[in-house]
PDB file of C-alpha atoms in Angstrom:
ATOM      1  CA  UNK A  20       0.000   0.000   0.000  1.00 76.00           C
ATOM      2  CA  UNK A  21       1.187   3.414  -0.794  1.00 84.00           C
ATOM      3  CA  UNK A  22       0.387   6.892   0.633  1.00 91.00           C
ATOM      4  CA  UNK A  23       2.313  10.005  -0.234  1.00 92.00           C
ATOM      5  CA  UNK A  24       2.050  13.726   0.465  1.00 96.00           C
ATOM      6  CA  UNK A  25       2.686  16.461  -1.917  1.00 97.00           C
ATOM      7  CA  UNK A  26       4.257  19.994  -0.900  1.00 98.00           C
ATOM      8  CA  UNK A  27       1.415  22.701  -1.818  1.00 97.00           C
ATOM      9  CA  UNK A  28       3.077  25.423   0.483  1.00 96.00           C
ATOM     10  CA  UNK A  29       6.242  26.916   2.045  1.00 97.00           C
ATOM     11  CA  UNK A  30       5.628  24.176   4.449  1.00 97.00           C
ATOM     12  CA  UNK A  31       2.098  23.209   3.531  1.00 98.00           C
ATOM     13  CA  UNK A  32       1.408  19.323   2.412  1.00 98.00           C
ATOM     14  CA  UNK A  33      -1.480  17.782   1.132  1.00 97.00           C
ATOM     15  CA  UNK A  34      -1.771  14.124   1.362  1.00 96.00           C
ATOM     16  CA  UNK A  35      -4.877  12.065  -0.125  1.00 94.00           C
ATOM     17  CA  UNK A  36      -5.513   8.762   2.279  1.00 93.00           C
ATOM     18  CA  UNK A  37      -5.474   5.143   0.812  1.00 93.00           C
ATOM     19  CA  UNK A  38      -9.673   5.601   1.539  1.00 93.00           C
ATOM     20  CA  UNK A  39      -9.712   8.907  -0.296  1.00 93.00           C
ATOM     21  CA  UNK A  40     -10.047  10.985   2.459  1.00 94.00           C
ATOM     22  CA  UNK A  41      -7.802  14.639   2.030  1.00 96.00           C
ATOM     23  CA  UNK A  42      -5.343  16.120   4.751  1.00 96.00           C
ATOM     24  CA  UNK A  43      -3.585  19.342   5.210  1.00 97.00           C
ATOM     25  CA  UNK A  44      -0.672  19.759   7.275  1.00 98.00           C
ATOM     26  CA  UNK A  45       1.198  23.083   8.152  1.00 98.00           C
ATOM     27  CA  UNK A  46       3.847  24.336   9.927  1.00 97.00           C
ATOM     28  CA  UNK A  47       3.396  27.414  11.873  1.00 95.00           C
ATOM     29  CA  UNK A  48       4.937  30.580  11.175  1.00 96.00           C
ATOM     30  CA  UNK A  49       7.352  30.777  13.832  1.00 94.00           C
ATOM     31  CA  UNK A  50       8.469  27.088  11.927  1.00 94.00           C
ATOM     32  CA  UNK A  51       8.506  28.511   8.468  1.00 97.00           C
ATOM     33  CA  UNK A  52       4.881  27.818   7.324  1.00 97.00           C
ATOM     34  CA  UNK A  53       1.918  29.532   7.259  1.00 97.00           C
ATOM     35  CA  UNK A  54      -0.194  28.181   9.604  1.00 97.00           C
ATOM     36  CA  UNK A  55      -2.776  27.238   7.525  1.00 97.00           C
ATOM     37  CA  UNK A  56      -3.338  23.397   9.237  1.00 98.00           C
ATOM     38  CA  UNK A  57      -2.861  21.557  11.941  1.00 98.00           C
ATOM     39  CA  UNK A  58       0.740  20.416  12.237  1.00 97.00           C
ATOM     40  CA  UNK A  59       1.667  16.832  11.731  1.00 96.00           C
ATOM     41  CA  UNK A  60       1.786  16.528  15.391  1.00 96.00           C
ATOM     42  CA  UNK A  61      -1.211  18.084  15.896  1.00 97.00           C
ATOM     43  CA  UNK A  62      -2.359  15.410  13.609  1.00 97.00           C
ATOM     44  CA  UNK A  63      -1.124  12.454  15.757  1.00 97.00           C
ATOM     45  CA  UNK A  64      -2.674  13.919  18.573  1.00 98.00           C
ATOM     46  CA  UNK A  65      -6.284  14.195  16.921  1.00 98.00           C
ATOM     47  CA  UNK A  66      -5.598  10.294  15.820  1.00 98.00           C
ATOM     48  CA  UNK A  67      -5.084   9.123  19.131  1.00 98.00           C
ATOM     49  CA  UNK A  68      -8.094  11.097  20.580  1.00 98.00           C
ATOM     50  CA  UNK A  69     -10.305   9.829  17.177  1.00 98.00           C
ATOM     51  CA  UNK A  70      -9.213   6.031  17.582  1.00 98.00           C
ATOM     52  CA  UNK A  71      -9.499   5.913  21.082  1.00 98.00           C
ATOM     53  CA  UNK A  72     -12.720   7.374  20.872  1.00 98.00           C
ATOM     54  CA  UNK A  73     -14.515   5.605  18.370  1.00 98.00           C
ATOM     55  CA  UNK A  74     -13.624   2.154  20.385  1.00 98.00           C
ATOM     56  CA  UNK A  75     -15.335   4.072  23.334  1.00 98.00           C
ATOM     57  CA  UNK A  76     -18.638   4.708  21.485  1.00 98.00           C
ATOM     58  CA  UNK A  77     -18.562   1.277  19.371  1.00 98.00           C
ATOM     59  CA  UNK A  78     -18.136  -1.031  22.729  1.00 98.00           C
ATOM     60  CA  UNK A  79     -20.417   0.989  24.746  1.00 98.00           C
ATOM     61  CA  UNK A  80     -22.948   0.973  21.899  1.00 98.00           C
ATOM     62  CA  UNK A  81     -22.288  -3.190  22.558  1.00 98.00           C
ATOM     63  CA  UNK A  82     -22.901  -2.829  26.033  1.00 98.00           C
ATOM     64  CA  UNK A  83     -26.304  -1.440  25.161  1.00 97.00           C
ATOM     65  CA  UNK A  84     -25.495   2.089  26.508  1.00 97.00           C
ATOM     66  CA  UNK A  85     -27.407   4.972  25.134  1.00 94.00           C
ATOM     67  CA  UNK A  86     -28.376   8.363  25.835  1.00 94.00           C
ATOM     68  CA  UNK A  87     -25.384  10.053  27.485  1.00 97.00           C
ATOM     69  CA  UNK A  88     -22.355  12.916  25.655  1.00 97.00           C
ATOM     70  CA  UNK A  89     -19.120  12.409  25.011  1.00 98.00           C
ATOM     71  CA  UNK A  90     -15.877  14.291  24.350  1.00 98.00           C
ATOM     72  CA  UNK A  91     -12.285  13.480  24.870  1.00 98.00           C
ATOM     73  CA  UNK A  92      -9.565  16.488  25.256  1.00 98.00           C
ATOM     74  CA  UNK A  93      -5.744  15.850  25.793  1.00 98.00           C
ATOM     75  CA  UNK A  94      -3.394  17.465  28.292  1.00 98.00           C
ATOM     76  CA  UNK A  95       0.304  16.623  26.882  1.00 98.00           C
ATOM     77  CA  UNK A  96       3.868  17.981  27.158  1.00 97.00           C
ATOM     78  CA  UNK A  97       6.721  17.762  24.535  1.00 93.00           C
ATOM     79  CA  UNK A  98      10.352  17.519  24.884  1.00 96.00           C
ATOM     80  CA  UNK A  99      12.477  20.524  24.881  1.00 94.00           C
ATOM     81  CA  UNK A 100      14.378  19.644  22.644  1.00 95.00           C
ATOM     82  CA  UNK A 101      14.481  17.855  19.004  1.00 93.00           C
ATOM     83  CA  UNK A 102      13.121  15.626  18.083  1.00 95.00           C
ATOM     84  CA  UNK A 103      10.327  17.450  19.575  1.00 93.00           C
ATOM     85  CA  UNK A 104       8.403  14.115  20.822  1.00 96.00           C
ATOM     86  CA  UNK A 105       5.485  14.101  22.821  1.00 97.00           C
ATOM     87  CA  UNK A 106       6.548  13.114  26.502  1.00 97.00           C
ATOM     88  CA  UNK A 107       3.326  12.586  28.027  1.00 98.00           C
ATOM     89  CA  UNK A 108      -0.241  12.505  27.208  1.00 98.00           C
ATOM     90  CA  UNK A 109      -3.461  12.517  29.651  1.00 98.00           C
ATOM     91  CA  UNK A 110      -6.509  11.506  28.072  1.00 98.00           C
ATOM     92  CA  UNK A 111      -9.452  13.127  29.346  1.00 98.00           C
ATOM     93  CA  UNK A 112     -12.934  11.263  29.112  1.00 98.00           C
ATOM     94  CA  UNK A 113     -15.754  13.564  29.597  1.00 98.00           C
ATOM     95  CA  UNK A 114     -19.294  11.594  29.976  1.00 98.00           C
ATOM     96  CA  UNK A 115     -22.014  13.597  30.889  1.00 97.00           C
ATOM     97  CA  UNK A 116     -25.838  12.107  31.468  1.00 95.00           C
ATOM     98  CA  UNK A 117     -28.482  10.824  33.681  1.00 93.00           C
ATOM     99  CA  UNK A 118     -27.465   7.341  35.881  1.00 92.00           C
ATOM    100  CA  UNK A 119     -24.246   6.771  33.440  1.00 96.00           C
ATOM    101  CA  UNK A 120     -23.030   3.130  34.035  1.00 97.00           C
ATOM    102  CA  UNK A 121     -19.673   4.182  35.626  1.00 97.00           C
ATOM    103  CA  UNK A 122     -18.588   0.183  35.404  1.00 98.00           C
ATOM    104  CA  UNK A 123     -19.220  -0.160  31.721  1.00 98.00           C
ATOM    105  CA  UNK A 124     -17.794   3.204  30.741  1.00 98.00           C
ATOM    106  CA  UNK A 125     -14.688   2.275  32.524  1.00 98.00           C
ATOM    107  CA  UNK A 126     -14.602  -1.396  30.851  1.00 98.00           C
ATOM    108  CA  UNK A 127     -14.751   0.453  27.381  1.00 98.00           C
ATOM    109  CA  UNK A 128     -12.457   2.830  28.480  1.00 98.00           C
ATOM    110  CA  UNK A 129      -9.749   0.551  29.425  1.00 98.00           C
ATOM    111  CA  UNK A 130     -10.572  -1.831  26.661  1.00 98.00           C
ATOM    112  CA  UNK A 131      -9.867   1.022  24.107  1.00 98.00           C
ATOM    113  CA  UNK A 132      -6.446   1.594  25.850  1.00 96.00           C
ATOM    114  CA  UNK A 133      -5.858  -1.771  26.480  1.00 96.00           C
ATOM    115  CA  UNK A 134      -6.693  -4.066  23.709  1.00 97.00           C
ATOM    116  CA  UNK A 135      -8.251  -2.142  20.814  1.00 98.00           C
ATOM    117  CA  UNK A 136      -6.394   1.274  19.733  1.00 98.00           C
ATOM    118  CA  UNK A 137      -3.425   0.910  17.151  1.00 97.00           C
ATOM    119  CA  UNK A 138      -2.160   4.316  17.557  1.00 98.00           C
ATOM    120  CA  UNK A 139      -2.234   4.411  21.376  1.00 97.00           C
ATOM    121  CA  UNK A 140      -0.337   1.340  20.877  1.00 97.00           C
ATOM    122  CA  UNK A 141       2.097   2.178  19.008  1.00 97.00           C
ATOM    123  CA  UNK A 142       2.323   5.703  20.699  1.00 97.00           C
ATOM    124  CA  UNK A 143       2.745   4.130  24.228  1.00 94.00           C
ATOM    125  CA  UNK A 144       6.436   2.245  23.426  1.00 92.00           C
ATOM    126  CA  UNK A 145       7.485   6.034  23.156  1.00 94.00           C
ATOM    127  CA  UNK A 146       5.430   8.458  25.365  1.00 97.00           C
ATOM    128  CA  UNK A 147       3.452   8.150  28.683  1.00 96.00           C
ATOM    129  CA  UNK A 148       0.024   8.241  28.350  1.00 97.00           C
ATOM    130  CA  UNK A 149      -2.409   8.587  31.732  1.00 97.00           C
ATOM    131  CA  UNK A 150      -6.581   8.465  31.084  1.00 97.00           C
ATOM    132  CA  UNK A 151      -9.018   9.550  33.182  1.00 98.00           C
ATOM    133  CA  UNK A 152     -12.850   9.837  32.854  1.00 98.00           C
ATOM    134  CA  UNK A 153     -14.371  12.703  34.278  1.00 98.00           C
ATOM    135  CA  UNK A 154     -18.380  12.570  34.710  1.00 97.00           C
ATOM    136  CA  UNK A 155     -20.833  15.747  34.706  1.00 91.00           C
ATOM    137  CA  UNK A 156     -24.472  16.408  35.015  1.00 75.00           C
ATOM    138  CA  UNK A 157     -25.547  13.028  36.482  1.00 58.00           C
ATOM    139  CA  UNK A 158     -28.706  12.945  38.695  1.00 50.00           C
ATOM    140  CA  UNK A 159     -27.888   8.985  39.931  1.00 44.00           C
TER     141      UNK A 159
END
């Protein structure tokens, strides 16, 4: 399989995905680009929060749980120095809803970052990453 990016910019890419899907990269200005997209690290950042996410909603939607919200936000740092690697991530899991089944969110939860997510797996040989879920608006 082959995927390849194509420079558009003074540091701008555009890459199409082996499913057809388009992405922008930038650097920002103080980098050289433009600022016109999210950087590629940026990028890895929204992956992890995307894949870990979706196995969140799929095995909860398993479990038979409906009817709550969901967001995820990160909390990281990077190194100081190059190469400029994330050092440590925190995934925050925000549920919010009425009697939220605290067990099976953490089950799916764990499962994602345990089992089922390909970038947090490769991403956690390199960087520390911490989760925790954080729960709002319940009336239990």
């Amino acid at each position: 399989m082959e995927y390849s990016a194509k420079r558009i910019g003074k540091m701008a890419f555009y890459a199409k995905t082996p499913s057809g899907h388009d992405i922008h990269m930038d650097a920002k200005e103080a980098s050289g680009g433009d600022g016109s997209a999210p950087s590629p690290m940026e990028t890895v950042l929204a992956a992890l929060m995307g894949c870990t996410s979706m196995d969140v909603v799929s095995i909860l939607s398993k479990m038979k749980v409906s009817d709550y919200e969901y967001s995820i936000s990160a909390n990281y740092e990077y190194a100081k120095e190059h190469p400029k690697v994330f050092t440590s991530i925190e995934l925050v899991y925000h549920f919010s809803g009425k009697n939220l089944p605290k067990d099976k969110i953490e089950k799916a939860v764990n499962l994602s970052q345990e089992r089922y997510c390909s970038v947090s797996a490769m991403l956690k040989n390199s960087v520390d990453i911490t989760m925790r879920i954080e729960y709002e608006g319940e009336e239990n």
